[in-house]
Structure formats: structure tokens, C-alpha cells
C-alpha positions as a Markdown table, in Angstrom:
| # | Residue | x | y | z |
|---|---|---|---|---|
| 1 | Unk | -8.7 | -24.6 | 12.7 |
| 2 | Unk | -6.6 | -21.7 | 11.3 |
| 3 | Unk | -7.0 | -22.8 | 7.7 |
| 4 | Unk | -10.8 | -23.1 | 8.1 |
| 5 | Unk | -10.9 | -19.5 | 9.4 |
| 6 | Unk | -8.9 | -18.3 | 6.3 |
| 7 | Unk | -11.3 | -20.1 | 3.9 |
| 8 | Unk | -14.3 | -18.5 | 5.7 |
| 9 | Unk | -12.6 | -15.0 | 5.4 |
| 10 | Unk | -11.9 | -15.6 | 1.7 |
| 11 | Unk | -15.5 | -16.5 | 1.0 |
| 12 | Unk | -16.8 | -13.5 | 2.9 |
| 13 | Unk | -14.4 | -11.1 | 1.2 |
| 14 | Unk | -14.9 | -12.2 | -2.3 |
| 15 | Unk | -18.5 | -13.3 | -2.0 |
| 16 | Unk | -20.8 | -15.8 | -3.6 |
| 17 | Unk | -23.3 | -15.5 | -6.4 |
| 18 | Unk | -26.3 | -17.5 | -7.5 |
| 19 | Unk | -26.9 | -16.1 | -11.0 |
| 20 | Unk | -26.8 | -18.9 | -13.6 |
| 21 | Unk | -25.4 | -16.8 | -16.4 |
| 22 | Unk | -22.3 | -16.2 | -14.3 |
| 23 | Unk | -21.4 | -19.8 | -14.0 |
| 24 | Unk | -20.4 | -20.4 | -17.6 |
| 25 | Unk | -16.8 | -20.4 | -16.7 |
| 26 | Unk | -17.4 | -23.2 | -14.1 |
| 27 | Unk | -19.2 | -25.5 | -16.5 |
| 28 | Unk | -15.9 | -27.0 | -17.5 |
| 29 | Unk | -14.6 | -27.3 | -13.9 |
| 30 | Unk | -14.8 | -30.8 | -12.5 |
| 31 | Unk | -13.2 | -30.0 | -9.2 |
| 32 | Unk | -11.3 | -27.3 | -7.3 |
| 33 | Unk | -8.7 | -28.3 | -4.7 |
| 34 | Unk | -7.9 | -25.7 | -2.0 |
| 35 | Unk | -4.4 | -25.8 | -0.5 |
| 36 | Unk | -3.1 | -23.6 | 2.4 |
| 37 | Unk | 0.5 | -22.8 | 2.9 |
| 38 | Unk | 1.6 | -21.2 | 6.2 |
| 39 | Unk | 5.2 | -21.2 | 5.1 |
| 40 | Unk | 5.0 | -18.9 | 2.1 |
| 41 | Unk | 7.7 | -16.7 | 3.5 |
| 42 | Unk | 10.2 | -19.6 | 3.6 |
| 43 | Unk | 9.1 | -21.4 | 0.4 |
| 44 | Unk | 7.0 | -19.3 | -1.9 |
| 45 | Unk | 6.6 | -22.2 | -4.3 |
| 46 | Unk | 5.1 | -24.6 | -1.7 |
| 47 | Unk | 1.6 | -25.5 | -2.7 |
| 48 | Unk | 0.7 | -26.3 | 0.9 |
| 49 | Unk | -1.7 | -28.7 | 2.5 |
| 50 | Unk | -4.9 | -29.8 | 0.9 |
| 51 | Unk | -7.8 | -28.5 | 3.1 |
| 52 | Unk | -10.9 | -28.6 | 0.9 |
| 53 | Unk | -12.1 | -29.9 | -2.4 |
| 54 | Unk | -15.1 | -28.7 | -4.3 |
| 55 | Unk | -16.8 | -31.0 | -6.8 |
| 56 | Unk | -18.8 | -29.3 | -9.6 |
| 57 | Unk | -21.8 | -30.6 | -11.6 |
| 58 | Unk | -22.0 | -30.1 | -15.3 |
| 59 | Unk | -23.9 | -26.9 | -14.9 |
| 60 | Unk | -21.1 | -25.0 | -13.1 |
| 61 | Unk | -22.4 | -25.3 | -9.5 |
| 62 | Unk | -20.7 | -27.0 | -6.6 |
| 63 | Unk | -22.4 | -30.2 | -5.7 |
| 64 | Unk | -20.1 | -31.5 | -2.9 |
| 65 | Unk | -17.5 | -30.1 | -0.6 |
| 66 | Unk | -14.9 | -32.3 | 1.1 |
| 67 | Unk | -12.8 | -31.1 | 4.1 |
| 68 | Unk | -9.4 | -32.6 | 4.9 |
| 69 | Unk | -7.6 | -32.9 | 8.2 |
| 70 | Unk | -3.9 | -32.3 | 9.0 |
| 71 | Unk | -3.0 | -35.9 | 8.0 |
| 72 | Unk | -4.9 | -35.7 | 4.7 |
| 73 | Unk | -7.8 | -37.7 | 6.0 |
| 74 | Unk | -11.4 | -36.7 | 5.1 |
| 75 | Unk | -12.9 | -35.0 | 8.1 |
| 76 | Unk | -16.2 | -33.9 | 6.5 |
| 77 | Unk | -18.2 | -34.4 | 3.4 |
| 78 | Unk | -21.1 | -32.1 | 2.5 |
| 79 | Unk | -23.5 | -32.5 | -0.3 |
| 80 | Unk | -24.5 | -29.1 | -1.7 |
| 81 | Unk | -27.8 | -28.7 | -3.5 |
| 82 | Unk | -28.9 | -25.6 | -5.2 |
| 83 | Unk | -27.6 | -22.9 | -7.5 |
| 84 | Unk | -24.8 | -21.5 | -5.4 |
| 85 | Unk | -21.1 | -21.5 | -5.9 |
| 86 | Unk | -18.8 | -20.8 | -3.0 |
| 87 | Unk | -16.0 | -19.5 | -5.3 |
| 88 | Unk | -15.5 | -16.0 | -6.7 |
| 89 | Unk | -17.5 | -15.3 | -9.9 |
| 90 | Unk | -15.6 | -13.0 | -12.3 |
| 91 | Unk | -18.8 | -11.9 | -14.1 |
| 92 | Unk | -20.2 | -10.4 | -11.0 |
| 93 | Unk | -18.3 | -7.1 | -11.4 |
| 94 | Unk | -19.2 | -4.1 | -9.3 |
| 95 | Unk | -16.1 | -1.9 | -9.5 |
| 96 | Unk | -13.1 | -1.4 | -11.6 |
| 97 | Unk | -9.8 | 0.4 | -10.6 |
| 98 | Unk | -9.6 | 1.3 | -6.9 |
| 99 | Unk | -12.4 | 2.0 | -4.4 |
| 100 | Unk | -12.4 | 3.1 | -0.7 |
| 101 | Unk | -14.7 | 0.6 | 0.9 |
| 102 | Unk | -14.6 | 1.6 | 4.5 |
| 103 | Unk | -13.5 | 4.5 | 6.6 |
| 104 | Unk | -13.4 | 4.5 | 10.4 |
| 105 | Unk | -13.5 | 7.9 | 12.1 |
| 106 | Unk | -13.0 | 8.8 | 15.7 |
| 107 | Unk | -15.6 | 10.9 | 17.6 |
| 108 | Unk | -13.8 | 14.1 | 16.4 |
| 109 | Unk | -14.1 | 13.0 | 12.8 |
| 110 | Unk | -10.4 | 12.1 | 12.4 |
| 111 | Unk | -9.6 | 9.1 | 10.3 |
| 112 | Unk | -8.7 | 6.0 | 12.3 |
| 113 | Unk | -8.4 | 3.4 | 9.5 |
| 114 | Unk | -9.3 | 3.0 | 5.8 |
| 115 | Unk | -9.9 | -0.2 | 3.7 |
| 116 | Unk | -9.1 | 0.1 | 0.0 |
| 117 | Unk | -10.0 | -2.5 | -2.6 |
| 118 | Unk | -8.3 | -2.6 | -6.0 |
| 119 | Unk | -9.7 | -4.3 | -9.1 |
| 120 | Unk | -8.2 | -5.2 | -12.5 |
| 121 | Unk | -9.7 | -4.1 | -15.8 |
| 122 | Unk | -11.9 | -7.2 | -15.8 |
| 123 | Unk | -13.4 | -6.1 | -12.5 |
| 124 | Unk | -11.7 | -8.8 | -10.5 |
| 125 | Unk | -10.5 | -8.0 | -6.9 |
| 126 | Unk | -6.7 | -7.9 | -7.0 |
| 127 | Unk | -5.9 | -6.3 | -3.6 |
| 128 | Unk | -7.3 | -5.3 | -0.2 |
| 129 | Unk | -5.2 | -2.9 | 1.9 |
| 130 | Unk | -6.0 | -1.5 | 5.3 |
| 131 | Unk | -4.1 | 1.6 | 6.5 |
| 132 | Unk | -4.3 | 3.5 | 9.8 |
| 133 | Unk | -5.1 | 7.2 | 10.1 |
| 134 | Unk | -1.6 | 8.2 | 9.1 |
| 135 | Unk | -1.5 | 6.1 | 6.0 |
| 136 | Unk | 0.6 | 3.3 | 7.5 |
| 137 | Unk | -0.2 | 0.0 | 5.9 |
| 138 | Unk | -1.7 | -2.4 | 8.5 |
| 139 | Unk | -2.9 | -5.4 | 6.4 |
| 140 | Unk | -2.5 | -6.5 | 2.8 |
| 141 | Unk | -4.1 | -9.3 | 0.8 |
| 142 | Unk | -3.6 | -9.9 | -2.9 |
| 143 | Unk | -5.4 | -12.1 | -5.4 |
| 144 | Unk | -4.3 | -13.7 | -8.6 |
| 145 | Unk | -6.3 | -15.5 | -11.3 |
| 146 | Unk | -5.6 | -18.1 | -13.9 |
| 147 | Unk | -5.9 | -17.7 | -17.7 |
| 148 | Unk | -9.6 | -18.8 | -17.5 |
| 149 | Unk | -10.4 | -16.0 | -15.0 |
| 150 | Unk | -10.7 | -18.3 | -11.9 |
| 151 | Unk | -9.0 | -17.4 | -8.7 |
| 152 | Unk | -5.6 | -19.2 | -8.3 |
| 153 | Unk | -4.1 | -17.6 | -5.2 |
| 154 | Unk | -5.2 | -15.6 | -2.2 |
| 155 | Unk | -2.0 | -14.1 | -0.6 |
| 156 | Unk | -1.6 | -12.7 | 2.9 |
| 157 | Unk | 1.3 | -10.4 | 3.3 |
| 158 | Unk | 3.7 | -9.4 | 6.1 |
| 159 | Unk | 3.5 | -5.6 | 5.6 |
| 160 | Unk | 6.8 | -4.9 | 7.4 |
| 161 | Unk | 8.8 | -7.3 | 5.2 |
| 162 | Unk | 6.6 | -6.8 | 2.1 |
| 163 | Unk | 6.7 | -10.6 | 1.7 |
| 164 | Unk | 3.9 | -13.2 | 1.5 |
| 165 | Unk | 3.4 | -15.1 | 4.8 |
| 166 | Unk | 0.3 | -17.2 | 3.9 |
| 167 | Unk | -1.1 | -18.4 | 0.6 |
| 168 | Unk | -4.3 | -20.2 | -0.3 |
| 169 | Unk | -3.8 | -21.9 | -3.6 |
| 170 | Unk | -6.7 | -23.1 | -5.9 |
| 171 | Unk | -6.0 | -25.9 | -8.3 |
| 172 | Unk | -8.7 | -26.9 | -10.9 |
| 173 | Unk | -9.5 | -30.1 | -12.8 |
| 174 | Unk | -11.6 | -29.7 | -15.9 |
| 175 | Unk | -14.0 | -31.8 | -17.8 |
| 176 | Unk | -12.7 | -32.3 | -21.4 |
| 177 | Unk | -14.2 | -33.7 | -24.6 |
| 178 | Unk | -12.2 | -36.9 | -24.1 |
| 179 | Unk | -13.3 | -37.2 | -20.5 |
| 180 | Unk | -9.8 | -36.7 | -19.3 |
| 181 | Unk | -8.8 | -34.2 | -16.5 |
| 182 | Unk | -6.7 | -31.1 | -17.4 |
| 183 | Unk | -5.0 | -29.6 | -14.4 |
| 184 | Unk | -4.1 | -26.0 | -13.9 |
| 185 | Unk | -0.7 | -25.4 | -12.6 |
| 186 | Unk | -0.4 | -22.9 | -9.8 |
| 187 | Unk | 1.3 | -19.8 | -10.9 |
| 188 | Unk | 4.7 | -19.4 | -9.4 |
| 189 | Unk | 5.5 | -16.0 | -8.0 |
């Protein structure tokens, strides 16, 4: 159940889009496999366990989602119809650099917590950090992208050790002119 919660959080944090012009980069994507690794602290290169696979149509939209159980068996298959893609869309840029997204104040107006999002020069989300009222880091997530601008990793950090504790890895298969699949390698940190 824990991996499913992480995927839901990722989708909520990064967002979905339904604008057709933003799906050009997905037109070559045949599928996206989503892996989760709870042992990133022990083995940072572990791809993890396959939890979901998204199948794309030739127009850059997801047409099917498959969920996998702990033993690799298919536990759910969902047909998706429409013009939505449950993966981050780089062309949907709102901010660049760093923005304060949320501040929580106590009744006296003193800062309780602050959520800060950082973006790269392409406008892609690279980090989310939450601090308490004294500036102590409480939570940190970072995001990496492949050479095509698609998300490749969503990394959850142990803020005390400053080491990754959980990673969600995205591996893509592409349509090619020869009808062969080209796989992205997950970037090693």
C-alpha cells in the first residue's frame, strides 16, 4: 500500500495536464515503467520493484495503466480514455528559480513552517523543501529528468543523514522508426 501512496503524492505534487501541445515529448513514448525502492539508503543504484506501467498511444496520451503486486503479478489493469497524461509535463511551466509556495503561521503571526519549491532553467520542479519556523529542514524531495526532459527519479531524503531513503524510478520505452524499443537507462547518482 505504501508505494501506491507515494505514486498518488507524486501525481498530486507534480500535477497533470490536458493540453495537447504539451504532449509532443510523449508522442515517442510507448510505455513508462514506475519502480519503487525503499532501500535507496542501502543501495542507491537499486531500481526497485515494478509497481506501475503506463502504456501510451501514438498521440502522447496514456491509454492504459497496469498496477503490479509485491510478487510482480498484475493486480489491476485500467483503460484510460481521454486527453490526460498522469505524468509531469515539462511544457507546463509556471515558475523558474525558487518560490515560496506555502507559509503556515500561528495565531500570533509567527512562522510555523514554510514549503519552498525550486525549479531548473527549463521550469521543471527540482526540489521541494519544508522547514519549520526556525529554518530547520523537516522534509526534502528532489526530482531528476532524462535527456528528453521526462521525469526519471523522484527522491525522498532523510534530512538528518542527507541521504536518499526512497526513490521512485521512471523507465521509458520509445517507439522508433524501425518499430524497436529504445530504453532509457535510469541515471545513477
